[in-house]
PDB file of C-alpha atoms in Angstrom:
ATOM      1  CA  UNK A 473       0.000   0.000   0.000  1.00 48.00           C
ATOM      2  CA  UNK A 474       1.133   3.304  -0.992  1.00 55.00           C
ATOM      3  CA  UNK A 475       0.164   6.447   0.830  1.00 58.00           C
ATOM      4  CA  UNK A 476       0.964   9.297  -2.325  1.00 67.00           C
ATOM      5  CA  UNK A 477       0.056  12.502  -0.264  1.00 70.00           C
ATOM      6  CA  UNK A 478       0.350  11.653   3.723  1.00 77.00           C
ATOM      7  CA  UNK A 479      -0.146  13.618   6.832  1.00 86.00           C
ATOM      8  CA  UNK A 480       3.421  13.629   7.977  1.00 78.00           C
ATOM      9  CA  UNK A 481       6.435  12.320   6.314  1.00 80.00           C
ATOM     10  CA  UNK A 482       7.699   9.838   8.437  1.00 78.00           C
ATOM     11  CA  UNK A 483      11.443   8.490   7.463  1.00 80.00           C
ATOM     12  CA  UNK A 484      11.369   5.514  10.457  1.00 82.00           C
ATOM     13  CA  UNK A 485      12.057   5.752  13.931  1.00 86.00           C
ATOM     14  CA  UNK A 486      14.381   8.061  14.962  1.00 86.00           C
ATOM     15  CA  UNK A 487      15.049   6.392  18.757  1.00 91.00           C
ATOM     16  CA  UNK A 488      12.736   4.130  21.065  1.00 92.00           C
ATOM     17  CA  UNK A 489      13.965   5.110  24.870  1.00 93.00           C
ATOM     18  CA  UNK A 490      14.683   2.223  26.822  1.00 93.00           C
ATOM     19  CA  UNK A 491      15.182   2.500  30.613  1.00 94.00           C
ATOM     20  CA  UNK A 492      18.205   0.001  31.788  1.00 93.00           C
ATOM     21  CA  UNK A 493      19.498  -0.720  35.481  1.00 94.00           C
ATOM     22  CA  UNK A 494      23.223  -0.419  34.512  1.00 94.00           C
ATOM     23  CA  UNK A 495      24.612   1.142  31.339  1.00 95.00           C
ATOM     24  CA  UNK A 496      28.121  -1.096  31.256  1.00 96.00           C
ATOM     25  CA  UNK A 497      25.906  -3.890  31.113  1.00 95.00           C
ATOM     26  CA  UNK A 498      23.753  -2.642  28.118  1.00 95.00           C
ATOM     27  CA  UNK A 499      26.481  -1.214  26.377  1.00 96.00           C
ATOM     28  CA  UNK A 500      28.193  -4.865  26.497  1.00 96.00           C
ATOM     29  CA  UNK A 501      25.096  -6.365  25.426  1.00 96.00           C
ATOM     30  CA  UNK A 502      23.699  -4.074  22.465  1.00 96.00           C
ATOM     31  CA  UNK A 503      27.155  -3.048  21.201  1.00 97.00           C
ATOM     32  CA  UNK A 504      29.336  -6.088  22.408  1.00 96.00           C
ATOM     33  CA  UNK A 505      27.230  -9.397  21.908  1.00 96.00           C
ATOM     34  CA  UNK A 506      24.466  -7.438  18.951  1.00 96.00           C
ATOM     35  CA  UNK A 507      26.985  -5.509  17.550  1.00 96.00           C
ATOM     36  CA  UNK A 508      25.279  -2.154  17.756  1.00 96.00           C
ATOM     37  CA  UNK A 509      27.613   1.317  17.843  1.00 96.00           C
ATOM     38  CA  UNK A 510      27.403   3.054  20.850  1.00 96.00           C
ATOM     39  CA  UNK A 511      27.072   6.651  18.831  1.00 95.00           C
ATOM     40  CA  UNK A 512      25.960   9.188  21.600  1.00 95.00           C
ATOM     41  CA  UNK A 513      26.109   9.319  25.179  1.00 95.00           C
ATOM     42  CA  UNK A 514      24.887  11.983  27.319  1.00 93.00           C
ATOM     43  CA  UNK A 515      25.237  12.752  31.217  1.00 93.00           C
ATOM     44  CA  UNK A 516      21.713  14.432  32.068  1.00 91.00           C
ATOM     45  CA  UNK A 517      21.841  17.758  34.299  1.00 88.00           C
ATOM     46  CA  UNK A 518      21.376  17.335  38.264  1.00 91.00           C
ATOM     47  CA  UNK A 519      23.061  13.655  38.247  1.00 89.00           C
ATOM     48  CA  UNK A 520      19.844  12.404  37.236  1.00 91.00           C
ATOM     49  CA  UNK A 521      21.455  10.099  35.151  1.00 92.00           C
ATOM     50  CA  UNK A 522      22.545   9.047  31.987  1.00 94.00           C
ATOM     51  CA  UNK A 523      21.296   9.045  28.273  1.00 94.00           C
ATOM     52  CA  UNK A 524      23.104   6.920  25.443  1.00 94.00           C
ATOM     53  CA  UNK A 525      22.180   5.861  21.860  1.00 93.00           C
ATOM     54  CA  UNK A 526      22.987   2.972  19.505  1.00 95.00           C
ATOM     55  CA  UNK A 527      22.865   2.852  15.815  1.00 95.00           C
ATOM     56  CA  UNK A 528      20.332  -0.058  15.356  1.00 95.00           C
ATOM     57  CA  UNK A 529      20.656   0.554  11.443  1.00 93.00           C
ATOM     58  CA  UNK A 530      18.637   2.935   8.524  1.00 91.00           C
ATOM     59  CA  UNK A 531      19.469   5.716  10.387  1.00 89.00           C
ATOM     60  CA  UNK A 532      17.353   4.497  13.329  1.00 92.00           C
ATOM     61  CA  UNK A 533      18.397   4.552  17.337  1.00 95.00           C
ATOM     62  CA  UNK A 534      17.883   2.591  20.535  1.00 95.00           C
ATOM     63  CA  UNK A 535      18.191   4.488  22.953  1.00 95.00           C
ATOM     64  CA  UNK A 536      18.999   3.738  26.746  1.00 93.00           C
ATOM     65  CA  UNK A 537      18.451   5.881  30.265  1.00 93.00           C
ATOM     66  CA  UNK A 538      20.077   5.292  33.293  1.00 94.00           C
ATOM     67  CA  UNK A 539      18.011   7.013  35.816  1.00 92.00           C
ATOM     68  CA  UNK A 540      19.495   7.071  39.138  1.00 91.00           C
ATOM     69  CA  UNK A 541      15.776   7.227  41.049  1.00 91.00           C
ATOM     70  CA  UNK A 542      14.614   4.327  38.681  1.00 89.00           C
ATOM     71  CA  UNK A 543      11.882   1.891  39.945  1.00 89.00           C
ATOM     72  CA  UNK A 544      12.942  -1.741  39.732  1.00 88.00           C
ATOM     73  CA  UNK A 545      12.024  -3.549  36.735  1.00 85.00           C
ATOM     74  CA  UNK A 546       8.264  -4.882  37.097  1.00 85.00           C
ATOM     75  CA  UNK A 547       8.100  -8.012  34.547  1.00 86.00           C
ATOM     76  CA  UNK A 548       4.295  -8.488  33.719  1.00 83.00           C
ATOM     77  CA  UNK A 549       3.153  -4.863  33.883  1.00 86.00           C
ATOM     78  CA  UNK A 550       6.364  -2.871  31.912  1.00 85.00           C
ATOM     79  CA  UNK A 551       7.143  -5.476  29.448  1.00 85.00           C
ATOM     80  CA  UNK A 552       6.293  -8.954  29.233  1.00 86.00           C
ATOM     81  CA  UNK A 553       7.716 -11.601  31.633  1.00 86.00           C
ATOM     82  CA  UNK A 554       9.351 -13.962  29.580  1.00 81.00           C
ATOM     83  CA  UNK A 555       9.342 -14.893  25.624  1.00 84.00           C
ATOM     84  CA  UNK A 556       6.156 -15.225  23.787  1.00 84.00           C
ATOM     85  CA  UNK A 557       6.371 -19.042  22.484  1.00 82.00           C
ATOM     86  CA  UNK A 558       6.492 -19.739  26.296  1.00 81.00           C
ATOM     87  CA  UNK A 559       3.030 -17.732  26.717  1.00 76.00           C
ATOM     88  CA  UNK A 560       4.289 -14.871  28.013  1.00 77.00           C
ATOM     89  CA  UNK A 561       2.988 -11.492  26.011  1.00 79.00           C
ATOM     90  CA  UNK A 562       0.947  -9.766  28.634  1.00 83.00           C
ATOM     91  CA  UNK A 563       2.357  -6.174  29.815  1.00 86.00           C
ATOM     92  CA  UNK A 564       0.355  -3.052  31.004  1.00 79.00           C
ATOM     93  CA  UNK A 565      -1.507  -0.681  28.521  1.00 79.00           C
ATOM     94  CA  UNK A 566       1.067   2.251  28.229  1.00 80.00           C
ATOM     95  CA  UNK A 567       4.432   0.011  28.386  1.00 81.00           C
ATOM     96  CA  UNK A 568       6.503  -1.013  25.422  1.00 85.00           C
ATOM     97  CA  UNK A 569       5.885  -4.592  24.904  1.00 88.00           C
ATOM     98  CA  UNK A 570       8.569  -5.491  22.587  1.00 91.00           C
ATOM     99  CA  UNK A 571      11.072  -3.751  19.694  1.00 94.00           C
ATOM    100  CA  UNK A 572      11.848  -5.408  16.327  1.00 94.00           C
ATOM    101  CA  UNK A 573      14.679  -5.012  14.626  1.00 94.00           C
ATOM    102  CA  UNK A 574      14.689  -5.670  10.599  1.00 94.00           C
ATOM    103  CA  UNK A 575      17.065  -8.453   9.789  1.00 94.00           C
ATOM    104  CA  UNK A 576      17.909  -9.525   6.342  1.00 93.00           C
ATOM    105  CA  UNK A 577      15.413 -12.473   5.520  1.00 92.00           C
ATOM    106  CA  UNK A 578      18.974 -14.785   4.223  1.00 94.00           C
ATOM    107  CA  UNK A 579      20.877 -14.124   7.412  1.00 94.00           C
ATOM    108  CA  UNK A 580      17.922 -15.056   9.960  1.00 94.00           C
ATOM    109  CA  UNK A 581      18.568 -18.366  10.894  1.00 95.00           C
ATOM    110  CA  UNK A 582      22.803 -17.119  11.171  1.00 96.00           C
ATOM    111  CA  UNK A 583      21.667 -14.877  13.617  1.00 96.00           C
ATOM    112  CA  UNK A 584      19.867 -17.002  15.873  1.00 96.00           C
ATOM    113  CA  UNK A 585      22.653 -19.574  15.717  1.00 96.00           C
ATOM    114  CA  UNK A 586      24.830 -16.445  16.625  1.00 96.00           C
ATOM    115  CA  UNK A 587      22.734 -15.464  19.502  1.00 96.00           C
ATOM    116  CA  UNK A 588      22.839 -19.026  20.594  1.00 97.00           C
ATOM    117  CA  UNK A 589      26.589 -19.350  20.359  1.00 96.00           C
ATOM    118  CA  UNK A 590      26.399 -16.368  22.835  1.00 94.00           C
ATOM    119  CA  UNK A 591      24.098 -18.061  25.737  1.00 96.00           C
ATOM    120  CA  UNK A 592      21.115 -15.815  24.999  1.00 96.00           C
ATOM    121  CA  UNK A 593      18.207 -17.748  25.626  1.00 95.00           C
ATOM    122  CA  UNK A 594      16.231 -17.225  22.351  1.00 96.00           C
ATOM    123  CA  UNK A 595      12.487 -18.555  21.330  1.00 95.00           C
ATOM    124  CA  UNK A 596      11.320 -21.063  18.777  1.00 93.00           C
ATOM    125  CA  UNK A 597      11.248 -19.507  14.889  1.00 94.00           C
ATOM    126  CA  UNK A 598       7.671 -18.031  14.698  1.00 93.00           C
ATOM    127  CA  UNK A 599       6.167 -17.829  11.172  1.00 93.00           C
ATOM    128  CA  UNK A 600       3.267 -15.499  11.217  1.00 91.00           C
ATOM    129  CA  UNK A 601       0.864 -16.328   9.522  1.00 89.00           C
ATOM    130  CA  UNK A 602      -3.095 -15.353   9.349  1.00 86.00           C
ATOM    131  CA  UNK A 603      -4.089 -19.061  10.733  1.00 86.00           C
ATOM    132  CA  UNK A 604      -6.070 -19.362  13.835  1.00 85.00           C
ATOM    133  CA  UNK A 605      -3.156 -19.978  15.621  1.00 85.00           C
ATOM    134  CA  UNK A 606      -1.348 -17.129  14.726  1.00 85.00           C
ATOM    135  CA  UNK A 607       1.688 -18.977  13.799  1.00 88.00           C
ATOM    136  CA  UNK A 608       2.437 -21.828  11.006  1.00 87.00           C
ATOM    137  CA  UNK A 609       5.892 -24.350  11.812  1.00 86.00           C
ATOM    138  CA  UNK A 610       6.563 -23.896   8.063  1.00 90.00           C
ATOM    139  CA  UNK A 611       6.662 -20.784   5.942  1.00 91.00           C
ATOM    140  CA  UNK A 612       4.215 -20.694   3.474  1.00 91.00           C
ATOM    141  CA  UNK A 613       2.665 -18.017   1.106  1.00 88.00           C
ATOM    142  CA  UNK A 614      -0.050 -16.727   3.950  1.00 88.00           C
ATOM    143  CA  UNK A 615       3.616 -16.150   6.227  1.00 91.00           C
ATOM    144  CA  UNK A 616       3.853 -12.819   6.295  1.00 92.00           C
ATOM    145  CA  UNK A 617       6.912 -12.301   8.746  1.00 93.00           C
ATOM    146  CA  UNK A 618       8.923 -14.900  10.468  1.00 94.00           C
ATOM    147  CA  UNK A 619      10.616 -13.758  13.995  1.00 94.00           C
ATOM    148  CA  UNK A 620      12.221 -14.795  17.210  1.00 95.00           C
ATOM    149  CA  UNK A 621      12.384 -13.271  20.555  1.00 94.00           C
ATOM    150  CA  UNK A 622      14.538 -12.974  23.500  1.00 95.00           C
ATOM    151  CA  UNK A 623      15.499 -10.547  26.123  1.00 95.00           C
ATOM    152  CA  UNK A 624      18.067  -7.765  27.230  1.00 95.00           C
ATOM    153  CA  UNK A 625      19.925  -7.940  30.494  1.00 94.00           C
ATOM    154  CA  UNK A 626      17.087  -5.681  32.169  1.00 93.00           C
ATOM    155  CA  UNK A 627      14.201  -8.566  30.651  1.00 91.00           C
ATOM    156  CA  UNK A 628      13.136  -5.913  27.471  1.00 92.00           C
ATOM    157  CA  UNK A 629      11.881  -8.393  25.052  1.00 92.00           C
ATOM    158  CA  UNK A 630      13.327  -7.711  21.786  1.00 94.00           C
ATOM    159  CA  UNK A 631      13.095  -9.438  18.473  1.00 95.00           C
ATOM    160  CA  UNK A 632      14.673 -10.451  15.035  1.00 95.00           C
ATOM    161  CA  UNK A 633      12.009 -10.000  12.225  1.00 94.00           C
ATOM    162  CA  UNK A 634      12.087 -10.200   8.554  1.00 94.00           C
ATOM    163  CA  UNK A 635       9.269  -9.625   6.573  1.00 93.00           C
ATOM    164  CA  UNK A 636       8.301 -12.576   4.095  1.00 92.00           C
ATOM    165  CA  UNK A 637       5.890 -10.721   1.885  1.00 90.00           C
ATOM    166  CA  UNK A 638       5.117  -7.373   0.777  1.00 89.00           C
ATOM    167  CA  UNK A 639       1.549  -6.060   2.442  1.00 87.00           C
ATOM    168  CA  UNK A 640      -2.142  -5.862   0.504  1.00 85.00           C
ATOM    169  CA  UNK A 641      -5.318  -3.985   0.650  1.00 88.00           C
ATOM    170  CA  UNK A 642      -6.457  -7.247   2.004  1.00 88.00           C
ATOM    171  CA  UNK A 643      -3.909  -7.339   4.958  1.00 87.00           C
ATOM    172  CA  UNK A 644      -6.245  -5.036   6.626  1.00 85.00           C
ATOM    173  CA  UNK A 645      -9.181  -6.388   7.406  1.00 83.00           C
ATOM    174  CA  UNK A 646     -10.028  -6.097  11.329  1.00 79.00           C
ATOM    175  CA  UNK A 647     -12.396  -4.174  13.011  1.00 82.00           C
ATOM    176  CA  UNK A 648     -10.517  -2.730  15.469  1.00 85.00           C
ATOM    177  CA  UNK A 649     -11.307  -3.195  19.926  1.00 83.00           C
ATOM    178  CA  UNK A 650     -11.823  -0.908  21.920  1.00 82.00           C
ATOM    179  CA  UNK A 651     -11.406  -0.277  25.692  1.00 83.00           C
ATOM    180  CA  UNK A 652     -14.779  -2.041  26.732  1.00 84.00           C
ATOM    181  CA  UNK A 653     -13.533  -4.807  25.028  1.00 83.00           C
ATOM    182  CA  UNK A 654     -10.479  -5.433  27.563  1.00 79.00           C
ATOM    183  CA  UNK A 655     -10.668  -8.048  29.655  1.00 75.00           C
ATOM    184  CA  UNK A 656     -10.286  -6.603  33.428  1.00 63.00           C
ATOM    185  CA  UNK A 657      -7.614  -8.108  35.629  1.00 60.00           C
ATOM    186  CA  UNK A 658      -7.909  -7.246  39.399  1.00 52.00           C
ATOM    187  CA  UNK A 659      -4.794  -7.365  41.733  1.00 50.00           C
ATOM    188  CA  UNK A 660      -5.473  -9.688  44.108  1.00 42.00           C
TER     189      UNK A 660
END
């Protein structure tokens, strides 16, 4: 689908914000075992903490603070508790549930070998697909994207994703929920 006259020119993300418990650590991890530039850090005023980006590709950042008055990680509400093949997708309305990073569709299963090789824990291969389920074991033409997920050092579930199929008129289709149609949870 092509949009010829849009609202807003949009060139891609230019940073998603992260919050992390201890920037050495998240440095070794994004630049040291995903190979990510560190390409701008920043000490914020007061000592309130810290600021630093990574060049995730396309001209695109992740971004990380280091807060000193952080709240501890809450797995379940801020981002989901563990990977999604193992059932675990829930987080709170507001958080940032996962980020997926664009990975050439020939170097996919390389990378997860890689990741492997490193000790990150990393899901099954998901091949999204419009079935029931959600998800086919083989890639066939109604796979639109095939991913897998695992987490940072802080639990932020992040993903390798490459897209299997360019996108139709047909792809949307929906009708979209609305609040009233959330299930409510009560802390018990």
């Amino acid at each position: 689908m092509n949009n010829s006259d849009p609202k807003f020119e949009f060139r891609g993300i230019n940073h998603l914000a992260l919050v992390c418990s201890d920037m050495r650590r998240t440095i070794d991890f994004y630049s040291g075992v995903l190979g990510m530039p560190l390409v701008k850090t920043l000490d914020l005023p007061d000592g309130l903490g810290q600021h630093f980006f990574f060049d995730c590709g396309g001209g695109n950042t992740l971004a990380f603070f280091w807060l000193a008055d952080s709240p501890d990680a809450a797995p379940g509400i801020a981002a989901p508790k563990g990977l999604p093949d193992q059932g675990e997708l829930a987080s709170a309305v507001g958080s940032m549930n996962h980020v997926a990073f664009a990975v050439p569709p020939e170097k996919f299963d390389e990378y997860r070998s890689r990741l492997k090789a490193e000790g990150i824990a990393v899901s099954r291969v998901l091949n999204h697909d419009d079935s029931p389920a959600g998800v086919s074991r083989e890639v066939h033409a109604g796979t639109f994207v095939r991913s897998f997920y695992f987490q940072d050092p802080d639990g932020a579930l992040l993903e390798f994703a490459c897209w299997t199929r360019e996108f139709t008129e047909d792809d949307v289709r929906h009708e979209p929920k609305t609040a009233a149609d959330r299930r409510a949870t009560s802390v018990r």
